[in-house]
mmCIF file of C-alpha atoms in Angstrom:
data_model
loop_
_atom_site.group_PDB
_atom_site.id
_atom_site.type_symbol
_atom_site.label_atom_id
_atom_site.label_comp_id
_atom_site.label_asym_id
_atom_site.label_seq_id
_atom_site.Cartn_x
_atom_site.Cartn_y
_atom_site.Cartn_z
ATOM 1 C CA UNK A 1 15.671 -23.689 -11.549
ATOM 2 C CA UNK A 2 13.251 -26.726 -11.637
ATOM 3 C CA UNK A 3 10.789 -26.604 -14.925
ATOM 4 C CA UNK A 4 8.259 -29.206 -15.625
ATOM 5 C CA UNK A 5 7.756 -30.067 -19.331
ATOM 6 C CA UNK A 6 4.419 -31.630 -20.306
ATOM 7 C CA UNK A 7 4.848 -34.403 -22.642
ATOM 8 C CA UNK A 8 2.863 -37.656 -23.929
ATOM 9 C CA UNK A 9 4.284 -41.372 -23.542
ATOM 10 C CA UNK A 10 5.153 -40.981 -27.169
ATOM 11 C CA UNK A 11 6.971 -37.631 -26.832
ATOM 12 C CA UNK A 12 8.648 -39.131 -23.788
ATOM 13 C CA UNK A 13 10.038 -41.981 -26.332
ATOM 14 C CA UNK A 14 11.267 -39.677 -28.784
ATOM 15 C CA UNK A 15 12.755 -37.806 -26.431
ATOM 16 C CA UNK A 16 14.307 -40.660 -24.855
ATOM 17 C CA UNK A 17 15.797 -41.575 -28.504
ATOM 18 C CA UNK A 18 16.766 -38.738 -29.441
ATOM 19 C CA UNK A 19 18.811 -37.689 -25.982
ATOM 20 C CA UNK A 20 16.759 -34.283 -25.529
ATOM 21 C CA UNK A 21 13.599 -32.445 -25.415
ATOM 22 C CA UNK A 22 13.574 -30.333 -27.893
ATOM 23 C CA UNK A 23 14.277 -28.627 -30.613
ATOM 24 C CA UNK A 24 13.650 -25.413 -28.540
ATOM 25 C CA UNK A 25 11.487 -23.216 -28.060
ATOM 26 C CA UNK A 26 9.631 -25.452 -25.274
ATOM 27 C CA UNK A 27 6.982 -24.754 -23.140
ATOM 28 C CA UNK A 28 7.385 -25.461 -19.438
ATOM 29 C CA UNK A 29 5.687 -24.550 -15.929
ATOM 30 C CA UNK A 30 8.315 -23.497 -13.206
ATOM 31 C CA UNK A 31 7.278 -21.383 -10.280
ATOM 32 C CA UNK A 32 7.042 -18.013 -11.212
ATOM 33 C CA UNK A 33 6.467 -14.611 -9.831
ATOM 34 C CA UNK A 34 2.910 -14.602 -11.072
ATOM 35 C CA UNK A 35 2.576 -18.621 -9.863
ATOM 36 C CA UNK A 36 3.682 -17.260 -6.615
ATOM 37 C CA UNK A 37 1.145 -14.519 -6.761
ATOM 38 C CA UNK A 38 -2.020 -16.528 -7.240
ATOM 39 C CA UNK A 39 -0.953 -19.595 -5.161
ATOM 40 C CA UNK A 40 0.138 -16.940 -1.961
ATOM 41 C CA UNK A 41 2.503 -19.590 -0.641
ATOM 42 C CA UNK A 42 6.104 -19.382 0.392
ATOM 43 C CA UNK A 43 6.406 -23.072 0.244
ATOM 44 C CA UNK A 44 8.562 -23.891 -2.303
ATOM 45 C CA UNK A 45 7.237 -27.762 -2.382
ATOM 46 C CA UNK A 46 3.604 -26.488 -2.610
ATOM 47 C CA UNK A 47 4.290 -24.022 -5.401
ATOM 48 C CA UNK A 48 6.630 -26.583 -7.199
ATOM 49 C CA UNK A 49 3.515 -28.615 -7.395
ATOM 50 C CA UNK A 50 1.433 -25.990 -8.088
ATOM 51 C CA UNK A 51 4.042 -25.629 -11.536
ATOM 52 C CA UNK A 52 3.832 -29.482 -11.928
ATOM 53 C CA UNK A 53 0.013 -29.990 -11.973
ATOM 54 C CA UNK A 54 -0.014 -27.095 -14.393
ATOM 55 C CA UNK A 55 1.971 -28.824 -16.697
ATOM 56 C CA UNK A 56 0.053 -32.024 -15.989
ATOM 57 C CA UNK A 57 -2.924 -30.143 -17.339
ATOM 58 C CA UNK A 58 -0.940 -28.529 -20.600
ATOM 59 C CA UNK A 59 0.089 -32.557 -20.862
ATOM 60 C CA UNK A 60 -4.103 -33.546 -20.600
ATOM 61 C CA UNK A 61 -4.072 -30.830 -23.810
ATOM 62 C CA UNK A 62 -1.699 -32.832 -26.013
ATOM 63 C CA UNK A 63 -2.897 -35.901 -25.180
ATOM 64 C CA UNK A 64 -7.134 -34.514 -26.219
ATOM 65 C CA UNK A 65 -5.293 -33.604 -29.491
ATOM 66 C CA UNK A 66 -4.265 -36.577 -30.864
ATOM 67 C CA UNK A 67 -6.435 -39.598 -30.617
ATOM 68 C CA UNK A 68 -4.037 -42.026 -30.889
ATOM 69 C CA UNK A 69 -2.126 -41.170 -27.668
ATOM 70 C CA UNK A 70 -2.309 -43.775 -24.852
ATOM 71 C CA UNK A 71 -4.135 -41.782 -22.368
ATOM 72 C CA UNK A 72 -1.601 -41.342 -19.291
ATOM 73 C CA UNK A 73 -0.113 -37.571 -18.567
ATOM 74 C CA UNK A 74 3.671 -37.209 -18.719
ATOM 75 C CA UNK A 75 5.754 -34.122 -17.209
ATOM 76 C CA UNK A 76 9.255 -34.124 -17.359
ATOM 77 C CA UNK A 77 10.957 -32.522 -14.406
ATOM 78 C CA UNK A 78 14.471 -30.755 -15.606
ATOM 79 C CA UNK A 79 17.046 -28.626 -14.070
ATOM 80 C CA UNK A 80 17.814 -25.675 -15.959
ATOM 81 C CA UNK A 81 20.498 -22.990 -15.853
ATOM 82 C CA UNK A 82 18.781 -19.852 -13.841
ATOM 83 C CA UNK A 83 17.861 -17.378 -16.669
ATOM 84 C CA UNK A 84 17.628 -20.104 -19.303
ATOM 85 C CA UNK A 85 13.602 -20.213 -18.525
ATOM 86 C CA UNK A 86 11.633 -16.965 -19.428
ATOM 87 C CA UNK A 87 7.998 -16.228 -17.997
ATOM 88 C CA UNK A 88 6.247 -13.727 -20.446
ATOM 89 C CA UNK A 89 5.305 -10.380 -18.644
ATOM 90 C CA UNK A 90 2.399 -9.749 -20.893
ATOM 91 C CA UNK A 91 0.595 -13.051 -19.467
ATOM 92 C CA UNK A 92 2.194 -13.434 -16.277
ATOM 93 C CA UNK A 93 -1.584 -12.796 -14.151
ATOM 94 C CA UNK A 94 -3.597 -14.776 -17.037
ATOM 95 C CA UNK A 95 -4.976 -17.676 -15.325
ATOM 96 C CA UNK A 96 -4.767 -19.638 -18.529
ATOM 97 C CA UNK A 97 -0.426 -19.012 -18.130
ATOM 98 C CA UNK A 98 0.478 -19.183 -14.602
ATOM 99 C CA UNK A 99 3.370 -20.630 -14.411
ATOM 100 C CA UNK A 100 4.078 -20.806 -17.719
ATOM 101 C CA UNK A 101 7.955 -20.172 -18.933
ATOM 102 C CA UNK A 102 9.573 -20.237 -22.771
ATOM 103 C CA UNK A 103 13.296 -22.390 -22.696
ATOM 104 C CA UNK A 104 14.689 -21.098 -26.174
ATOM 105 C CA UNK A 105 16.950 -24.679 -26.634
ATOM 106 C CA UNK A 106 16.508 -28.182 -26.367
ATOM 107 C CA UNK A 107 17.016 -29.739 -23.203
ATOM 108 C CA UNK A 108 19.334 -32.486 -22.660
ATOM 109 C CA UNK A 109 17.674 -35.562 -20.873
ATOM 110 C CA UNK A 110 20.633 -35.854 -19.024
ATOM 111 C CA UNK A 111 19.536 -32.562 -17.108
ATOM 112 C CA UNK A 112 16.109 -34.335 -16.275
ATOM 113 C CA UNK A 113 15.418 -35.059 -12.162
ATOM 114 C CA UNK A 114 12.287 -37.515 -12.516
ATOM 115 C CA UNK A 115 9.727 -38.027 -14.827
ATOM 116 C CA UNK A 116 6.057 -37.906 -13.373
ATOM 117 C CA UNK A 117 3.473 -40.367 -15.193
ATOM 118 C CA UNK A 118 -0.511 -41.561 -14.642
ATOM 119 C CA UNK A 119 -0.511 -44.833 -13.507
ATOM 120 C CA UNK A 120 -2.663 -47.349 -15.789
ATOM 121 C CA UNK A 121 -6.032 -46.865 -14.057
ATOM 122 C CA UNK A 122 -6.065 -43.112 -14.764
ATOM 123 C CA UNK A 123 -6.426 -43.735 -18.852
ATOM 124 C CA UNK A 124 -10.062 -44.191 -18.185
ATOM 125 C CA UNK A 125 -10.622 -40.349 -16.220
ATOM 126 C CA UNK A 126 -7.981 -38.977 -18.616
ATOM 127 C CA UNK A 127 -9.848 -40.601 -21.790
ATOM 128 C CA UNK A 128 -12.529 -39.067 -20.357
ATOM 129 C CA UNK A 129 -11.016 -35.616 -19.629
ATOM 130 C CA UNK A 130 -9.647 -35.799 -23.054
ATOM 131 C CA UNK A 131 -12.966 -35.833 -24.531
ATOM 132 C CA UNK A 132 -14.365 -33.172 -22.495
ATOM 133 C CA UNK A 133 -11.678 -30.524 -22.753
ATOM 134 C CA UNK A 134 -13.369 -28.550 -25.574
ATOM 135 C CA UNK A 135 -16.718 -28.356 -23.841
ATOM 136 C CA UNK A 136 -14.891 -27.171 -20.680
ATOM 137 C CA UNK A 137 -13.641 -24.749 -22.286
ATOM 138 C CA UNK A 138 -16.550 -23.039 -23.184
ATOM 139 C CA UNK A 139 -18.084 -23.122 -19.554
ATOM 140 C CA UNK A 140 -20.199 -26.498 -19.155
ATOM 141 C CA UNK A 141 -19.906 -27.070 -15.358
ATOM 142 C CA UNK A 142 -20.142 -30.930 -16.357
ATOM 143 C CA UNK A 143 -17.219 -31.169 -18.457
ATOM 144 C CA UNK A 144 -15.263 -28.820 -16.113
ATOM 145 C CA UNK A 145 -16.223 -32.108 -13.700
ATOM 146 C CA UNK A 146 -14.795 -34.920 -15.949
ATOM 147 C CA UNK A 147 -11.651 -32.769 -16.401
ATOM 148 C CA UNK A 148 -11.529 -32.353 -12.564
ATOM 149 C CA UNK A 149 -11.348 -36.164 -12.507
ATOM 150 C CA UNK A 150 -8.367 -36.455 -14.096
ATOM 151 C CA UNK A 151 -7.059 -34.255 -11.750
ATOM 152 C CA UNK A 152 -7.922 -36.317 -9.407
ATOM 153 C CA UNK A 153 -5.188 -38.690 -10.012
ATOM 154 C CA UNK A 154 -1.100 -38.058 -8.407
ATOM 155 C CA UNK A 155 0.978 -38.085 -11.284
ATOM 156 C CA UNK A 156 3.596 -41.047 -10.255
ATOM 157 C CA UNK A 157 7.213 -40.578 -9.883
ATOM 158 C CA UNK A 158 10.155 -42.538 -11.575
ATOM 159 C CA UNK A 159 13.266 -41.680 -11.701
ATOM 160 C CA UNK A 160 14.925 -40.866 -15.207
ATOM 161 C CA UNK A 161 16.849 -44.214 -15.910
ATOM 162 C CA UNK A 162 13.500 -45.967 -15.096
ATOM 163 C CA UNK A 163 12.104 -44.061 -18.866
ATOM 164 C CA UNK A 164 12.587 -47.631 -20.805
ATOM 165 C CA UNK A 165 10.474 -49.649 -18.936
ATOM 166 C CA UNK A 166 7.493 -46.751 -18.997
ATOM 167 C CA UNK A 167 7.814 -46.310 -22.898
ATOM 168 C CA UNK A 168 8.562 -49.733 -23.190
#
């Protein structure tokens, strides 16, 4: 099973030092039966990037809560062991979770496909985003636009040996 692991430039470093993601339990987006539901596809591609720009937007989250992150979204995209990713049953229909799955251990980087990044002229919508998470939230139609922006932008894709140059 493919799971897609929101991250920041900086957690992408430490987990490039340290050899894993982790320590467990990690949040991820993978396509589940309630991602399924609400997407009503049978394309695996779409719903796989359905699962990726959900954790693209869990990455936005990290990177509005702390201010000294370089603005660029990072998911992680990492083959696990069938089973080894659990979708809660309580939230599987809340908008706010589709697609969301718990991985109890640390994943090795060495199980990662690709790593999917912002390029450079995206910090300026996802600065922006950032900023106007909170008020989205809460309903205001024009913050719900800047965060759109953001969205806006295709996450680029490297391939996992390619990690020093982007953290570099």
């Amino acid at each position: 099973m493919r799971v897609y692991v929101p991250l920041t430039l900086s957690g992408l470093a430490a987990a490039h030092g340290a050899g894993e993601v982790g320590p467990g339990p990690l949040t991820a987006y993978a396509v589940t039966p309630g991602l399924r539901e609400w997407y009503v596809s049978d394309d695996i591609e779409e719903l796989e990037y359905a699962a990726l720009n959900r954790a693209a937007a869990a990455s936005l989250r990290m990177i509005a809560g702390n201010p000294d992150e370089v603005r660029r979204r990072v998911v992680l995209a990492v083959d696990v062991p069938d089973g080894s990713a659990a979708a809660d049953p309580d939230h599987g229909l809340s908008a706010a979770s589709l697609g969301e799955v718990r991985i109890a251990a640390a994943l090795p980087l060495a199980k990662a496909a690709a790593v999917h990044v912002d390029a450079g002229d995206a910090e300026k919508d996802v600065a922006a985003a950032a900023a106007a998470l909170g008020a989205a939230d809460l309903g205001d139609d024009d913050a719900q636009f800047t965060v759109d922006g953001a969205e806006d932008h295709e996450l680029l894709w490297f391939g996992v040996q390619e990690i020093p140059q982007l953290i570099g």
